[in-house]
Short mmCIF file of C-alpha atoms and ligand atoms in Angstrom, two decimals:
data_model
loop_
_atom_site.label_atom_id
_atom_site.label_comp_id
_atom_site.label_asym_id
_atom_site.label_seq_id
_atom_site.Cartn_x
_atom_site.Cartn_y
_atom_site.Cartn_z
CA UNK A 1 0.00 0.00 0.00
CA UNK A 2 2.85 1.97 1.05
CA UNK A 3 4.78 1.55 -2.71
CA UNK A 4 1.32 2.15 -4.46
CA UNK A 5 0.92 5.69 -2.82
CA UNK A 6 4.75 6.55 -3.34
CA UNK A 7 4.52 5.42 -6.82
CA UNK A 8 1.20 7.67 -7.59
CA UNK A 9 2.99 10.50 -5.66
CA UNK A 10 6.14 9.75 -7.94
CA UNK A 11 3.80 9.90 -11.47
CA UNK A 12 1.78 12.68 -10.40
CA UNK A 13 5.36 14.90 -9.73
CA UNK A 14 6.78 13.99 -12.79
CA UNK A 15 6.09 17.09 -15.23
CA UNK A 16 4.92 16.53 -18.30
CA UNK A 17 7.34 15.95 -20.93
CA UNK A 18 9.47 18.72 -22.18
CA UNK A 19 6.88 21.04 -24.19
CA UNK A 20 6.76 19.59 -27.76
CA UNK A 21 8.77 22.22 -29.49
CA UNK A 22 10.87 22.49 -32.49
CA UNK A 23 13.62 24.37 -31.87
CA UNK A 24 16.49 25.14 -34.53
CA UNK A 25 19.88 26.65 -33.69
CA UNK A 26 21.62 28.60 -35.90
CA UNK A 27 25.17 27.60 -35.49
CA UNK A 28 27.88 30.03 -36.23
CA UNK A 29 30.33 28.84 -39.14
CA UNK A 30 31.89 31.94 -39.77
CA UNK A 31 29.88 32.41 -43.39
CA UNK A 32 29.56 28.65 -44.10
CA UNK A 33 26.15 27.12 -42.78
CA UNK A 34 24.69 24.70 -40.27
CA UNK A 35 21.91 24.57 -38.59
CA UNK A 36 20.19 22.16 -36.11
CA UNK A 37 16.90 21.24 -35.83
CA UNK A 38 15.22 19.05 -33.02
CA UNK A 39 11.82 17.65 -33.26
CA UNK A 40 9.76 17.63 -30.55
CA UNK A 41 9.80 13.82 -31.34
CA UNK A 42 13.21 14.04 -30.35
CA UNK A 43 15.30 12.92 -33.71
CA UNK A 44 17.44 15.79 -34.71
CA UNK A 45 18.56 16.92 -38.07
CA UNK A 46 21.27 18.70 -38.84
CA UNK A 47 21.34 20.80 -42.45
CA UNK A 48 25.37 21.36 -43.42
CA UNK A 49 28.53 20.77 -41.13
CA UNK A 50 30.38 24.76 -42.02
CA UNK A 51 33.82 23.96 -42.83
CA UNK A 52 36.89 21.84 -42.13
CA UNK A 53 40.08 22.85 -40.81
CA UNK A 54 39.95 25.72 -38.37
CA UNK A 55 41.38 23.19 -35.82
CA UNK A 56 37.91 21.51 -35.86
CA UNK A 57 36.33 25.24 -34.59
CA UNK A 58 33.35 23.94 -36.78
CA UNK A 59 32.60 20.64 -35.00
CA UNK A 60 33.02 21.87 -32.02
CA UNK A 61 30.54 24.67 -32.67
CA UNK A 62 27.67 21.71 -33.63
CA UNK A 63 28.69 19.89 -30.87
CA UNK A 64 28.11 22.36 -28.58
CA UNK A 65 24.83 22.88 -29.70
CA UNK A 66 23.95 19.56 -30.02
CA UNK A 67 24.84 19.22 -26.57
CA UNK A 68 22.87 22.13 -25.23
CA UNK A 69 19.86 20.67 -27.11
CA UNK A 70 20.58 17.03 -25.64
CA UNK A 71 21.05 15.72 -28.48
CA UNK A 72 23.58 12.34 -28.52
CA UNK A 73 23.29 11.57 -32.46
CA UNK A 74 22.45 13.14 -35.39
CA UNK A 75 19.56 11.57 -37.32
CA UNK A 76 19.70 13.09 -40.57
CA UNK A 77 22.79 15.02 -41.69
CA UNK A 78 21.18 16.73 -44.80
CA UNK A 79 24.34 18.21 -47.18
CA UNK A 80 22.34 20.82 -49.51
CA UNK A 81 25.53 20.97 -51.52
CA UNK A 82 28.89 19.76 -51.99
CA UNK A 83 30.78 23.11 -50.90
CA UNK A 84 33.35 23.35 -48.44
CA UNK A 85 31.99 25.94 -46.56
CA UNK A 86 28.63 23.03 -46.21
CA UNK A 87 29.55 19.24 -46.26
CA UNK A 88 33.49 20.18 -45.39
CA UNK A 89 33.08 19.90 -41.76
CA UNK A 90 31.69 16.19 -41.70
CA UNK A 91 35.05 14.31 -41.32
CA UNK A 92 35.64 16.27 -38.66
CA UNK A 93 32.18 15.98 -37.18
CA UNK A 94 31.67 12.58 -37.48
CA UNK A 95 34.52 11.98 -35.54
CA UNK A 96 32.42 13.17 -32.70
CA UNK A 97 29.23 12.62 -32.18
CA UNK A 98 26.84 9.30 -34.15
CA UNK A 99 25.15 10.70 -37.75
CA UNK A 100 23.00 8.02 -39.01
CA UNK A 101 21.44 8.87 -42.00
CA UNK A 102 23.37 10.82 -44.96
CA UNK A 103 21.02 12.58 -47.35
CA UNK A 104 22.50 14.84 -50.47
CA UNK A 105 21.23 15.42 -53.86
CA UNK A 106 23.60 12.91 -55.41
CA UNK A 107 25.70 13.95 -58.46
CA UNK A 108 28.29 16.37 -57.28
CA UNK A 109 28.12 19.03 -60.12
CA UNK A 110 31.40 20.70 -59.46
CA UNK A 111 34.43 18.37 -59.64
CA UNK A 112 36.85 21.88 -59.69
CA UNK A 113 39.77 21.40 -57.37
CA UNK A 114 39.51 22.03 -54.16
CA UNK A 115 35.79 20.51 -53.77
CA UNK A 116 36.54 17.69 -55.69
CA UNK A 117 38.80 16.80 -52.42
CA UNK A 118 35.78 17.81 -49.90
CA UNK A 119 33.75 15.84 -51.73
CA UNK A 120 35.88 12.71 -51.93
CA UNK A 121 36.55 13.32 -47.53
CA UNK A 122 32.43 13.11 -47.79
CA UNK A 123 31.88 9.96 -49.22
CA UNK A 124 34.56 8.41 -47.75
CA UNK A 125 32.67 9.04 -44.12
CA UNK A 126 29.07 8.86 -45.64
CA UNK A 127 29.72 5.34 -46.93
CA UNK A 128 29.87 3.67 -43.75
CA UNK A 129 26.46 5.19 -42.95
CA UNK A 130 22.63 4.75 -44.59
CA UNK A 131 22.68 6.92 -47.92
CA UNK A 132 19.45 8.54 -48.88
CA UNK A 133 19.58 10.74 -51.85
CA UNK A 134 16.67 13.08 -52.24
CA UNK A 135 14.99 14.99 -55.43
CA UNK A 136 12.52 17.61 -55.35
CA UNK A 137 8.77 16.49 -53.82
CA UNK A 138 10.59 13.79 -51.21
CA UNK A 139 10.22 14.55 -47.38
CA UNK A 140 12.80 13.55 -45.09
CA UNK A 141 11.07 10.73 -42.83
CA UNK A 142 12.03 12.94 -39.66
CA UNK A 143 9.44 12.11 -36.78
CA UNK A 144 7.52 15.04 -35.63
CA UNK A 145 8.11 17.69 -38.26
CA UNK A 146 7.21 17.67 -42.13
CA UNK A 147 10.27 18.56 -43.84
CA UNK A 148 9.37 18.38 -48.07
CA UNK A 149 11.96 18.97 -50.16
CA UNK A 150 11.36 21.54 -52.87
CA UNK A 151 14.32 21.76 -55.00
CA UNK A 152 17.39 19.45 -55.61
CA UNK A 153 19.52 18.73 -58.53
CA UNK A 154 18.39 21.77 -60.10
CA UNK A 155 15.32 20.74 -60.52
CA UNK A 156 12.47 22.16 -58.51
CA UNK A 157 8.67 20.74 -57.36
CA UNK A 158 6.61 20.54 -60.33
CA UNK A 159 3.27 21.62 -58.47
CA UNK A 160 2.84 23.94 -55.23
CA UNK A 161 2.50 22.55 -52.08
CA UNK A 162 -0.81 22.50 -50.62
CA UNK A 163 -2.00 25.84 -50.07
CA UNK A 164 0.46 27.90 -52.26
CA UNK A 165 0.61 28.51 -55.99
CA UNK A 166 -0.35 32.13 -55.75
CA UNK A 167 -0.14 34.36 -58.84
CA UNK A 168 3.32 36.56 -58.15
CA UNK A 169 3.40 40.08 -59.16
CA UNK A 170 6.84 40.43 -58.52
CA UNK A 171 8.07 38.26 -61.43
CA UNK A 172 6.63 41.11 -64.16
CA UNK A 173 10.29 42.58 -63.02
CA UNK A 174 12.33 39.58 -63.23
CA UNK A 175 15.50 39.74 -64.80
CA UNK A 176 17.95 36.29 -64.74
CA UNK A 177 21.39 36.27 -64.36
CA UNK A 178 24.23 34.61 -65.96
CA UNK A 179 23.81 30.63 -65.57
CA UNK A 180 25.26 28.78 -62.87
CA UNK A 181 26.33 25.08 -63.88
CA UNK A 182 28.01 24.36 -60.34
CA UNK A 183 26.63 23.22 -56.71
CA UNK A 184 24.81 26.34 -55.69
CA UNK A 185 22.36 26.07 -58.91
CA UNK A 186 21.81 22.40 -57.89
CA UNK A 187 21.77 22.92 -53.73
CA UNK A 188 18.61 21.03 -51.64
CA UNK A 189 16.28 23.24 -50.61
CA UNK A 190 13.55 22.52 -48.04
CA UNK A 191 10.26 23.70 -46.25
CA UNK A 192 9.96 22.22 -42.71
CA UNK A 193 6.43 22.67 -41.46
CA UNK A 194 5.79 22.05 -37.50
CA UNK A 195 1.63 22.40 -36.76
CA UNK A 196 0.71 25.99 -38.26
CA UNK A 197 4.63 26.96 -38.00
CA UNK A 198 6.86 26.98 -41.28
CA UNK A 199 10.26 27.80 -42.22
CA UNK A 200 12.35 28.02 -45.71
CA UNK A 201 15.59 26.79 -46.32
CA UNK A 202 17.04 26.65 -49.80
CA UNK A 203 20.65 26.29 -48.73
CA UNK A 204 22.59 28.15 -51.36
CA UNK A 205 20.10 27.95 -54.29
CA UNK A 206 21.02 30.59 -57.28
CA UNK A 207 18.89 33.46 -58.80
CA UNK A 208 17.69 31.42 -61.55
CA UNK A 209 16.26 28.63 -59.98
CA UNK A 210 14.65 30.51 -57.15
CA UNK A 211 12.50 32.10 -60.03
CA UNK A 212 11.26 28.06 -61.05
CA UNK A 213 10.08 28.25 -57.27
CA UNK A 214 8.66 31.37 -57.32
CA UNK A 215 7.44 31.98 -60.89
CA UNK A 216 4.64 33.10 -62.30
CA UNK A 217 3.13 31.64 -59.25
CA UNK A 218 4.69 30.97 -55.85
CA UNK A 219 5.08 27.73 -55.46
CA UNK A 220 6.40 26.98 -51.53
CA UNK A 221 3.77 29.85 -50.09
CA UNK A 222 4.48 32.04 -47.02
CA UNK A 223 6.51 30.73 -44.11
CA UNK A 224 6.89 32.64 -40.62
CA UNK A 225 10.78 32.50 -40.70
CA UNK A 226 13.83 32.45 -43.65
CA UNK A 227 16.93 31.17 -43.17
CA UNK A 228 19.05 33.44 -45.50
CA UNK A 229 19.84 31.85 -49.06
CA UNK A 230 23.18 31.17 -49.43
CA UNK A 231 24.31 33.34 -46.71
CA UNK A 232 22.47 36.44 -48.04
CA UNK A 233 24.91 37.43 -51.40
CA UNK A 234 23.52 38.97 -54.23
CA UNK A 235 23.55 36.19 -56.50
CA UNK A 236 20.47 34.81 -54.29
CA UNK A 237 17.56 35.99 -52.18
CA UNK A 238 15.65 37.65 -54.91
CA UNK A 239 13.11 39.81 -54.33
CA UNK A 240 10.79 37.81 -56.58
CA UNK A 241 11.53 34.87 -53.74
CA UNK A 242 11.91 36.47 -50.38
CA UNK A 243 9.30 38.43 -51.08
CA UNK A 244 6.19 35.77 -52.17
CA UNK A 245 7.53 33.74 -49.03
CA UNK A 246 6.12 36.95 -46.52
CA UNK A 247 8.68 36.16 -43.69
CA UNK A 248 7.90 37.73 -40.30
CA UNK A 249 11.75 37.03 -39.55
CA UNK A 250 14.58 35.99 -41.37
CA UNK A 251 17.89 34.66 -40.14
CA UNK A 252 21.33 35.47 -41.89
CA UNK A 253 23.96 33.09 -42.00
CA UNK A 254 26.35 35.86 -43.17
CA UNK A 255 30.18 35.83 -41.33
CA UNK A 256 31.86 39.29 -40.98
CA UNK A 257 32.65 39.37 -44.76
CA UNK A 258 30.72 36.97 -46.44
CA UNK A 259 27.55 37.43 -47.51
CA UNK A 260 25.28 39.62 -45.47
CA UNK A 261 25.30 41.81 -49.35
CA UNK A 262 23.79 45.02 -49.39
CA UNK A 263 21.57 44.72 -51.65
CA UNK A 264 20.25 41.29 -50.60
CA UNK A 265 19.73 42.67 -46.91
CA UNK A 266 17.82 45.54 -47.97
CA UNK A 267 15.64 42.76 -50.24
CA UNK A 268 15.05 40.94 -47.70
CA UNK A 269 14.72 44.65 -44.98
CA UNK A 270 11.65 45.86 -47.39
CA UNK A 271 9.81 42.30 -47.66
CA UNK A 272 6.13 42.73 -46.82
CA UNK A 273 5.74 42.00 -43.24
CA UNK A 274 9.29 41.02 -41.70
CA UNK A 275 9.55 42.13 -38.25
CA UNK A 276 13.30 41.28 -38.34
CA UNK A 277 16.45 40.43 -39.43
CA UNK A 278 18.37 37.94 -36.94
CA UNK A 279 22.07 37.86 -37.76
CA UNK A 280 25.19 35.40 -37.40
CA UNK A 281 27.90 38.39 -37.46
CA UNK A 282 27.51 42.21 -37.40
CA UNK A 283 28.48 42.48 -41.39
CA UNK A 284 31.68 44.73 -41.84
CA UNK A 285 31.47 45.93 -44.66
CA UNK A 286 27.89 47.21 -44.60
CA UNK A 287 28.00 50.46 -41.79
CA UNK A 288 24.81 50.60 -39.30
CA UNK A 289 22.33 51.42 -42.19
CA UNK A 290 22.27 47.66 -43.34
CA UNK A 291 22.79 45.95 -40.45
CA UNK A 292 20.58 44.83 -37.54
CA UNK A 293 20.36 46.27 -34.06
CA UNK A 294 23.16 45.14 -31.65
CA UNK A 295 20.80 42.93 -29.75
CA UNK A 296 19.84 40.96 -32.67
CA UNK A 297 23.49 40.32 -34.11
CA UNK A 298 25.00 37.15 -32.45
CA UNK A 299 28.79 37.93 -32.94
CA UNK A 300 30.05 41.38 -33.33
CA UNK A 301 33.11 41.20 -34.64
CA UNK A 302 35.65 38.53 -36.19
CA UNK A 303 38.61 37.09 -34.47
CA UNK A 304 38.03 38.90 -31.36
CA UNK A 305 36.40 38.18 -27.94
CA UNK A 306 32.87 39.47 -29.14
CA UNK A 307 32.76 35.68 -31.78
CA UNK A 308 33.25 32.65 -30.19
CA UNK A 309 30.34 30.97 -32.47
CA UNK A 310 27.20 32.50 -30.21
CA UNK A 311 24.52 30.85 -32.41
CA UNK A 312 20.73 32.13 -32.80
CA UNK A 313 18.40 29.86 -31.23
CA UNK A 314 14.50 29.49 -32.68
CA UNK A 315 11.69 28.11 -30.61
CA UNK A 316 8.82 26.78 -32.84
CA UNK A 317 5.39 26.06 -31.29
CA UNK A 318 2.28 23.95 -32.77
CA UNK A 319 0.37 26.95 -32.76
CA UNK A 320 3.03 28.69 -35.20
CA UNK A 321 3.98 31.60 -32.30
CA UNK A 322 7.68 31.30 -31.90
CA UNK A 323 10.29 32.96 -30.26
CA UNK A 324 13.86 33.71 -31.45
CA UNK A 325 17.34 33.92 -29.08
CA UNK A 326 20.18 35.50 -29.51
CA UNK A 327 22.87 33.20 -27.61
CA UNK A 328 25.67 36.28 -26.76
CA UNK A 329 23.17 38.49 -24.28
CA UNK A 330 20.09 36.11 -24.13
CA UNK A 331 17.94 38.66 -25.80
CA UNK A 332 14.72 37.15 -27.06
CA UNK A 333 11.71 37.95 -28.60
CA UNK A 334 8.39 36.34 -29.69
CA UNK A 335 6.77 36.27 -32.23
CA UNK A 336 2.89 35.30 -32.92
ZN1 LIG B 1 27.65 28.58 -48.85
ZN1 LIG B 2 27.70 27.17 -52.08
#
């Protein structure tokens, strides 16, 4: 009798489980990319690994926030592209911490030097894990969030996802740019819905095939936050794009001197509706008029004691409110 009432006691102070969140961190590569993503189901999924080198500064950075998320493996390691400043930090990461699944776009499109040799330190690693390679209109079987892929290979979805296809007034104004035949033009992109809550990555997708996404009509809808395309230079992030997506925030991947473009942040600065622009790195060469206020800028300088890889950290709720952290002073805000 004793047990029994103990044990009741015992259930009935047990709180529930940790809220069913998504959250997503932002993790500072210094201009490359990676972000993680936990589902409230608990498998995590981690887009791009930043760089190698840098005395493993890039795997440690995950790592940390893996660990600060509790996270003990990574269950999908999606590579939108083969650059080095994406996939070159998975030797180095996988020397760390369990990444079962490996899922790319296949074909490596740009067999120039230097990522020929990333590429090769890829596969080596990804071959001893499960291999799932992924084309526009897939989902990655994650548990807990929907995450459809909407471009890969080049190649984007052929119909809108459910609820978007919108006519686009923007594209009356389009103009393309010189082709791209390498990795960026061919990079994963991805819409990861959680309940009423959705968010855009398309990695570092080019000009030209943004427009397949977005023109005439706009094919991935409007999502509550964008992760910066291809760390916000001006060969991405069109208006015709950022703009038919409606973002109440957007997050920019930029490091002191890469990306973070003028032009692209003020694209991005005038969408309809954004609230605000979260960023990596207080961009150098840009002067106070395009960039962010202090609070929302996780690392304020490079190579001093302002950056040691504070990341932005993005609570995601069923109900689609959401609230966004900024790692360096623990500023937040929510959104809803
Ligand atoms: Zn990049
Ligand atoms: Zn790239």
């Amino acid at each position: 009798m004793k047990i029994r009432f103990a044990s009741i006691l015992f259930f009935a102070c047990v709180p529930l489980l940790a809220a069913a969140d998504l959250t997503v961190y932002a993790i500072d590569v210094e201009g490359g990319k990676s972000t993680l993503f936990v589902s409230p189901s608990g498998e995590s999924m981690l887009v791009d690994t930043g760089y190698d080198g840098f005395k493993n500064r890039d795997a440690d950075r995950i790592l940390a926030a893996a660990k600060a998320a509790g996270v003990k493996q990574i269950d999908y390691l999606v590579i939108t592209h083969y650059h080095q400043d994406h996939v070159g930090g998975v030797p180095q990461l996988a020397a760390k911490i369990p990444i079962r699944n490996f899922v790319d776009h296949g074909q490596n499109f740009e067999q120039v030097k230097d990522n020929g040799a990333v590429y090769d330190a890829y596969v080596a690693v990804r071959d001893k894990g499960n291999h799932l390679v992924v084309k526009a209109g897939d989902r990655i079987p994650i548990r807990g969030i929907q995450v459809d892929v909407v471009t890969a290979s080049g190649k984007g979805i052929a119909k809108p996802l459910p609820g978007a296809g919108q006519p686009n007034p923007a594209c009356a104004t389009y103009q393309p740019l010189a082709v791209d035949t390498g990795e960026n033009a061919h990079s994963i992109g991805m819409v990861v819905t959680y309940g009423s809550f959705r968010l855009v990555d398309l990695g570092d997708l080019y000009w030209n095939q943004e427009y397949d996404l977005a023109c005439p009509n706009n094919k991935l809808g409007v999502v509550d936050v964008y992760l910066t395309t291809h760390h916000a230079k001006k060969t991405s992030g069109s208006p015709q794009m950022v703009w038919a997506l409606h973002p109440k925030v957007a997050i920019m991947n930029n490091g002191p001197t890469t990306g973070g473009a003028v032009q692209a942040w003020q694209t991005i600065h005038d969408s309809p509706g954004l609230l605000d622009i979260w960023q990596l790195h207080f961009a150098t060469a840009n002067g106070p008029d395009h960039n962010s206020p202090e609070a929302l800028i996780a690392n304020r300088a490079p190579e001093s004691d302002n950056c040691w890889g504070n990341w932005i950290q993005l609570t995601a709720r069923k109900d689609g409110s959401f609230t966004v952290e900024n790692s360096r002073t623990r500023f937040s805000k929510d959104y809803r």
